[in-house]
Coordinates of C-alpha atoms in Angstrom, one line a residue:
M1176 CA -14.3 49.2 49.1
S1177 CA -14.9 50.7 45.6
H1178 CA -11.1 50.7 45.1
G1179 CA -10.7 47.0 45.9
R1180 CA -13.6 46.2 43.6
T1181 CA -11.8 48.1 40.8
I1182 CA -8.6 46.2 41.4
G1183 CA -10.5 42.9 41.3
N1184 CA -12.2 43.7 38.0
F1185 CA -8.8 44.7 36.4
V1186 CA -7.2 41.3 37.5
L1187 CA -10.2 39.4 36.1
V1188 CA -10.0 41.1 32.7
L1189 CA -6.3 40.6 32.7
L1190 CA -6.6 36.9 33.4
L1191 CA -9.3 36.6 30.5
S1192 CA -7.1 38.3 28.1
L1193 CA -4.1 36.0 28.9
A1194 CA -6.4 33.0 28.6
A1195 CA -7.5 34.1 25.1
A1196 CA -3.9 34.6 24.0
V1197 CA -2.6 31.2 25.1
P1198 CA -1.3 29.4 21.9
T1199 CA -2.1 25.8 20.9
I1200 CA -0.1 23.3 22.9
A1201 CA -0.1 19.6 22.5
L1202 CA 1.6 16.7 24.4
A1203 CA 2.8 13.5 22.7
H1204 CA 2.5 10.1 24.4
G1205 CA 5.9 10.6 25.8
D1206 CA 7.4 13.9 27.0
S1207 CA 7.7 15.6 23.6
E1208 CA 5.7 18.8 23.3
I1209 CA 5.1 21.4 20.7
T1210 CA 3.3 25.0 20.8
V1211 CA 2.0 26.4 17.6
R1212 CA 1.4 30.3 17.2
P1213 CA -1.0 31.4 16.1
S1214 CA -3.7 28.8 17.0
A1215 CA -5.9 29.9 14.2
L1216 CA -4.2 29.7 10.7
G1217 CA -5.1 30.4 7.2
A1218 CA -3.5 29.5 3.8
G1219 CA -0.3 31.2 3.3
D1220 CA 0.0 32.4 7.1
D1221 CA 3.3 32.4 8.9
L1222 CA 3.4 30.0 11.9
T1223 CA 5.9 29.4 14.6
V1224 CA 6.3 25.9 16.1
L1225 CA 8.1 25.6 19.5
G1226 CA 9.2 22.2 20.7
E1227 CA 10.7 20.6 23.7
G1228 CA 11.3 17.1 25.1
F1229 CA 12.8 15.8 21.9
E1230 CA 16.2 14.0 21.5
G1231 CA 19.0 16.4 21.7
E1232 CA 20.7 17.4 18.3
S1233 CA 18.2 15.4 16.2
E1234 CA 16.3 16.4 13.0
V1235 CA 12.5 17.2 13.5
T1236 CA 10.1 16.9 10.6
I1237 CA 7.3 19.4 10.7
S1238 CA 4.1 18.4 8.7
L1239 CA 0.6 19.7 8.3
N1240 CA -2.1 17.0 8.4
T1241 CA -5.5 18.0 6.9
A1242 CA -8.4 16.4 5.3
A1243 CA -6.5 16.4 2.1
G1244 CA -3.6 14.4 3.4
S1245 CA -0.3 15.2 5.0
N1246 CA 2.2 17.9 3.6
Q1247 CA 5.7 18.3 5.0
I1248 CA 6.4 21.9 5.9
G1249 CA 10.0 21.7 6.8
T1250 CA 12.6 20.4 9.1
V1251 CA 14.6 21.8 12.0
M1252 CA 17.4 20.5 14.3
T1253 CA 17.0 20.5 18.1
D1254 CA 19.6 21.8 20.5
E1255 CA 21.4 19.8 23.1
A1256 CA 18.5 20.1 25.4
G1257 CA 16.0 18.7 22.9
T1258 CA 14.2 22.0 22.2
F1259 CA 13.7 23.7 18.9
R1260 CA 12.0 26.7 17.3
F1261 CA 10.7 26.4 13.7
E1262 CA 9.2 29.2 11.6
G1263 CA 7.4 28.4 8.2
T1264 CA 4.4 29.1 6.2
V1265 CA 1.2 27.3 5.9
P1266 CA 0.6 25.7 2.4
S1267 CA -1.6 27.7 0.1
D1268 CA -4.1 24.8 -0.2
L1269 CA -5.0 24.6 3.5
P1270 CA -8.7 23.4 3.8
A1271 CA -11.1 24.7 6.3
G1272 CA -11.7 23.0 9.6
N1273 CA -9.5 21.4 12.1
S1274 CA -6.0 20.5 11.0
E1275 CA -2.9 19.1 12.8
I1276 CA 0.7 20.4 13.0
R1277 CA 2.9 17.2 13.7
A1278 CA 6.6 17.2 14.9
T1279 CA 8.4 13.9 14.3
S1280 CA 11.9 12.8 15.2
G1281 CA 12.5 9.1 15.3
E1282 CA 10.2 7.8 18.0
D1283 CA 9.4 11.2 19.4
S1284 CA 6.3 12.7 18.1
A1285 CA 4.0 15.6 19.2
V1286 CA 0.7 17.0 17.7
A1287 CA -1.1 20.3 17.9
R1288 CA -4.6 20.9 16.6
I1289 CA -5.2 24.1 14.7
T1290 CA -8.2 25.9 13.1
G1291 CA -8.3 26.6 9.2
N1292 CA -9.8 29.8 8.0
S1293 CA -10.7 28.9 4.3
E1294 CA -14.2 28.5 2.9
A1295 CA -14.3 24.8 2.5
P1296 CA -16.7 22.7 4.5
V1297 CA -15.5 22.1 8.0
V1298 CA -14.7 18.6 9.1
E1299 CA -15.9 18.3 12.8
D1300 CA -13.3 17.6 15.5
G1301 CA -12.6 13.9 15.6
A1302 CA -14.6 13.1 12.5
L1303 CA -13.3 11.8 9.2
A1304 CA -14.0 12.9 5.8
V1305 CA -16.1 10.4 3.8
T1306 CA -14.4 8.9 0.5
S1307 CA -15.7 6.7 -2.3
V1308 CA -13.8 4.6 -4.8
E1309 CA -14.7 4.0 -8.4
F1310 CA -12.9 0.9 -9.7
S1311 CA -12.5 -0.8 -13.1
A1312 CA -10.3 -3.6 -14.5
E1313 CA -9.9 -4.6 -18.1
Q1314 CA -7.6 -6.9 -19.9
E1315 CA -5.8 -5.3 -22.8
E1316 CA -4.9 -6.9 -26.3
D1317 CA -1.3 -7.5 -25.2
G1318 CA -2.6 -9.5 -22.1
H1319 CA -1.9 -7.2 -19.2
V1320 CA -4.7 -6.0 -17.1
V1321 CA -5.3 -2.3 -16.3
L1322 CA -6.5 -1.4 -12.9
T1323 CA -8.0 2.0 -12.5
A1324 CA -9.4 3.6 -9.2
T1325 CA -10.9 7.0 -8.8
L1326 CA -11.0 8.4 -5.3
T1327 CA -13.4 11.3 -4.4
D1328 CA -14.6 12.9 -1.2
A1329 CA -18.2 13.4 -0.1
T1330 CA -18.5 16.5 -2.3
G1331 CA -17.3 14.7 -5.4
Q1332 CA -13.9 16.3 -5.4
P1333 CA -10.9 14.2 -6.2
V1334 CA -8.5 13.2 -3.5
A1335 CA -4.9 13.6 -4.7
D1336 CA -1.7 12.0 -3.3
A1337 CA -3.6 9.1 -1.8
P1338 CA -2.1 5.6 -1.7
V1339 CA -4.4 2.9 -3.4
H1340 CA -3.6 -0.9 -3.0
F1341 CA -4.9 -3.3 -5.6
A1342 CA -5.4 -7.0 -4.8
I1343 CA -6.8 -10.0 -6.5
L1344 CA -9.4 -12.2 -4.7
T1345 CA -8.4 -15.9 -4.8
T1346 CA -9.9 -19.1 -3.3
L1347 CA -7.7 -22.0 -2.2
L1348 CA -9.4 -25.1 -0.5
D1349 CA -12.6 -23.1 0.1
V1350 CA -10.6 -20.2 1.7
T1351 CA -10.8 -16.9 0.1
G1352 CA -7.9 -14.4 0.5
E1353 CA -6.4 -11.4 -1.2
V1354 CA -3.1 -11.3 -3.1
T1355 CA -1.6 -7.7 -3.5
V1356 CA -0.6 -7.2 -7.1
A1357 CA 0.1 -3.5 -7.4
E1358 CA 0.1 -0.1 -5.4
A1359 CA -0.4 3.3 -7.0
T1360 CA -0.9 6.9 -5.8
T1361 CA -3.7 9.2 -7.0
G1362 CA -2.9 12.1 -9.1
A1363 CA -4.5 15.6 -9.0
D1364 CA -7.6 14.1 -10.6
G1365 CA -8.0 11.5 -8.0
V1366 CA -7.1 8.7 -10.3
A1367 CA -4.6 5.8 -9.6
E1368 CA -3.8 3.3 -12.2
A1369 CA -1.6 0.2 -12.3
E1370 CA -1.0 -2.8 -14.4
Y1371 CA -1.2 -6.5 -13.4
E1372 CA 0.2 -9.5 -15.4
P1373 CA -2.2 -12.4 -14.8
T1374 CA -0.8 -15.8 -14.2
F1375 CA -4.0 -17.8 -14.8
G1376 CA -7.3 -17.4 -16.7
G1377 CA -11.0 -17.2 -16.2
A1378 CA -13.3 -14.9 -14.3
M1379 CA -11.5 -12.9 -11.6
E1380 CA -12.4 -10.4 -8.9
A1381 CA -10.3 -7.5 -7.8
V1382 CA -10.3 -4.9 -5.0
A1383 CA -9.0 -1.4 -4.9
R1384 CA -8.6 -0.2 -1.3
F1385 CA -7.7 3.2 0.1
E1386 CA -6.8 2.8 3.7
G1387 CA -7.2 6.4 4.8
V1388 CA -4.8 9.3 5.0
G1389 CA -4.9 12.6 6.9
F1390 CA -8.6 13.1 7.9
Y1391 CA -9.9 11.0 5.2
E1392 CA -11.6 7.7 6.2
E1393 CA -10.9 4.4 4.4
S1394 CA -12.9 3.1 1.4
E1395 CA -12.8 0.3 -1.2
A1396 CA -14.5 -1.1 -4.2
T1397 CA -14.4 -4.4 -6.2
A1398 CA -14.5 -5.1 -9.9
T1399 CA -14.8 -8.3 -12.0
F1400 CA -13.0 -9.1 -15.2
E1401 CA -12.3 -11.9 -17.5
V1402 CA -8.8 -13.1 -18.3
T1403 CA -8.4 -14.8 -21.7
Q1404 CA -4.6 -14.4 -22.0
F1405 CA -2.0 -15.2 -19.3
E1406 CA 1.5 -16.4 -18.7
P1407 CA 1.6 -19.4 -16.4
A1408 CA 3.7 -18.7 -13.2
Y1409 CA 5.5 -22.0 -13.6
V1410 CA 6.6 -23.7 -16.8
S1411 CA 7.9 -27.3 -16.6
E1412 CA 11.1 -28.1 -18.4
S1413 CA 11.9 -31.2 -20.3
S1414 CA 14.1 -33.7 -18.3
P1415 CA 16.2 -36.8 -19.2
L1416 CA 13.4 -38.8 -17.6
G1417 CA 11.0 -37.4 -20.2
I1418 CA 13.2 -38.6 -23.0
V1419 CA 13.4 -42.0 -21.4
R1420 CA 9.7 -42.2 -21.0
D1421 CA 9.2 -41.3 -24.7
W1422 CA 11.6 -43.9 -26.0
A1423 CA 10.9 -46.6 -23.4
P1424 CA 8.2 -48.5 -25.6
L1425 CA 10.5 -48.8 -28.6
A1426 CA 13.5 -49.9 -26.4
V1427 CA 11.4 -52.6 -24.6
G1428 CA 10.2 -53.8 -28.1
L1429 CA 13.8 -54.1 -29.4
V1430 CA 14.8 -56.1 -26.2
V1431 CA 11.9 -58.5 -26.6
L1432 CA 12.6 -58.9 -30.2
G1433 CA 16.3 -59.6 -29.5
I1434 CA 15.4 -62.1 -26.8
W1435 CA 13.0 -64.0 -29.2
S1436 CA 15.5 -63.8 -32.0
T1437 CA 18.2 -65.4 -29.8
F1438 CA 15.8 -68.1 -28.6
G1439 CA 14.8 -68.9 -32.2
F1440 CA 18.5 -69.2 -33.2
V1441 CA 19.4 -71.6 -30.4
I1442 CA 16.3 -73.7 -31.4
Y1443 CA 17.5 -73.8 -35.0
Q1444 CA 21.1 -74.8 -34.0
V1445 CA 19.7 -77.6 -31.9
F1446 CA 17.5 -78.8 -34.7
R1447 CA 20.6 -78.9 -37.1
V1448 CA 22.8 -80.6 -34.7
A1449 CA 20.1 -83.3 -34.0
R1450 CA 19.4 -83.7 -37.7
A1451 CA 23.2 -84.0 -38.6
G1452 CA 23.7 -86.7 -35.9
G1453 CA 21.0 -88.9 -37.2
A1454 CA 22.0 -88.9 -40.9
P1455 CA 23.0 -92.3 -42.6

């Protein structure tokens, strides 16, 4: 009986050990699947990604999605069966908290969640990092408008490599809408800058919008500015009809004068003939 209990305890310990060593596995919406080893990764660590269920002999892009955005780690080709093995290195700027390893090839995609080991604040699983935008718009002396947006996270740190869309708010027939005028990507300082050439003047309102990337949530801000110089979108050109319109009064006057002159001459001739016929 003691011998059987010892065997049972050994099997239990073995199963627990195997469970602890299981790597991260994720299934895509289809049949594509990837396995990431190890499941806990730190900046600069070596990792291995195993994939299956992808299209045969196709290129697969391996990327790391974190709260700081998405970084491509590398690419790999699948074999005829649609499987691959990729070995790479985690970027040195890996933040703490949950991150994703994504494998993408055409319509095939699979994601595996991993855990970072750095000292930055952890973003809870399923949560998004809060961002904020500071936005300003100002017309320069040469007429163009400079649009400047600064994107930061909840700790005040700049968010780099983030796409920002700039739009002008317009109203037509009591309906207000947006017209996108520029797009830019934030630099290492979190600043995105673009220029806008206005086509009408007056008080305007613009919006700078970050639609979210990686684990960052979307945010936006508005700014008002005054346009005093602008180039109209459409400029009417002079036409032959315009020339006719300009000269029409003079032409009509000449025609009327000619008619009255002819009428006067006829009257004069009739008067002369009548006078000559009645002479003694």
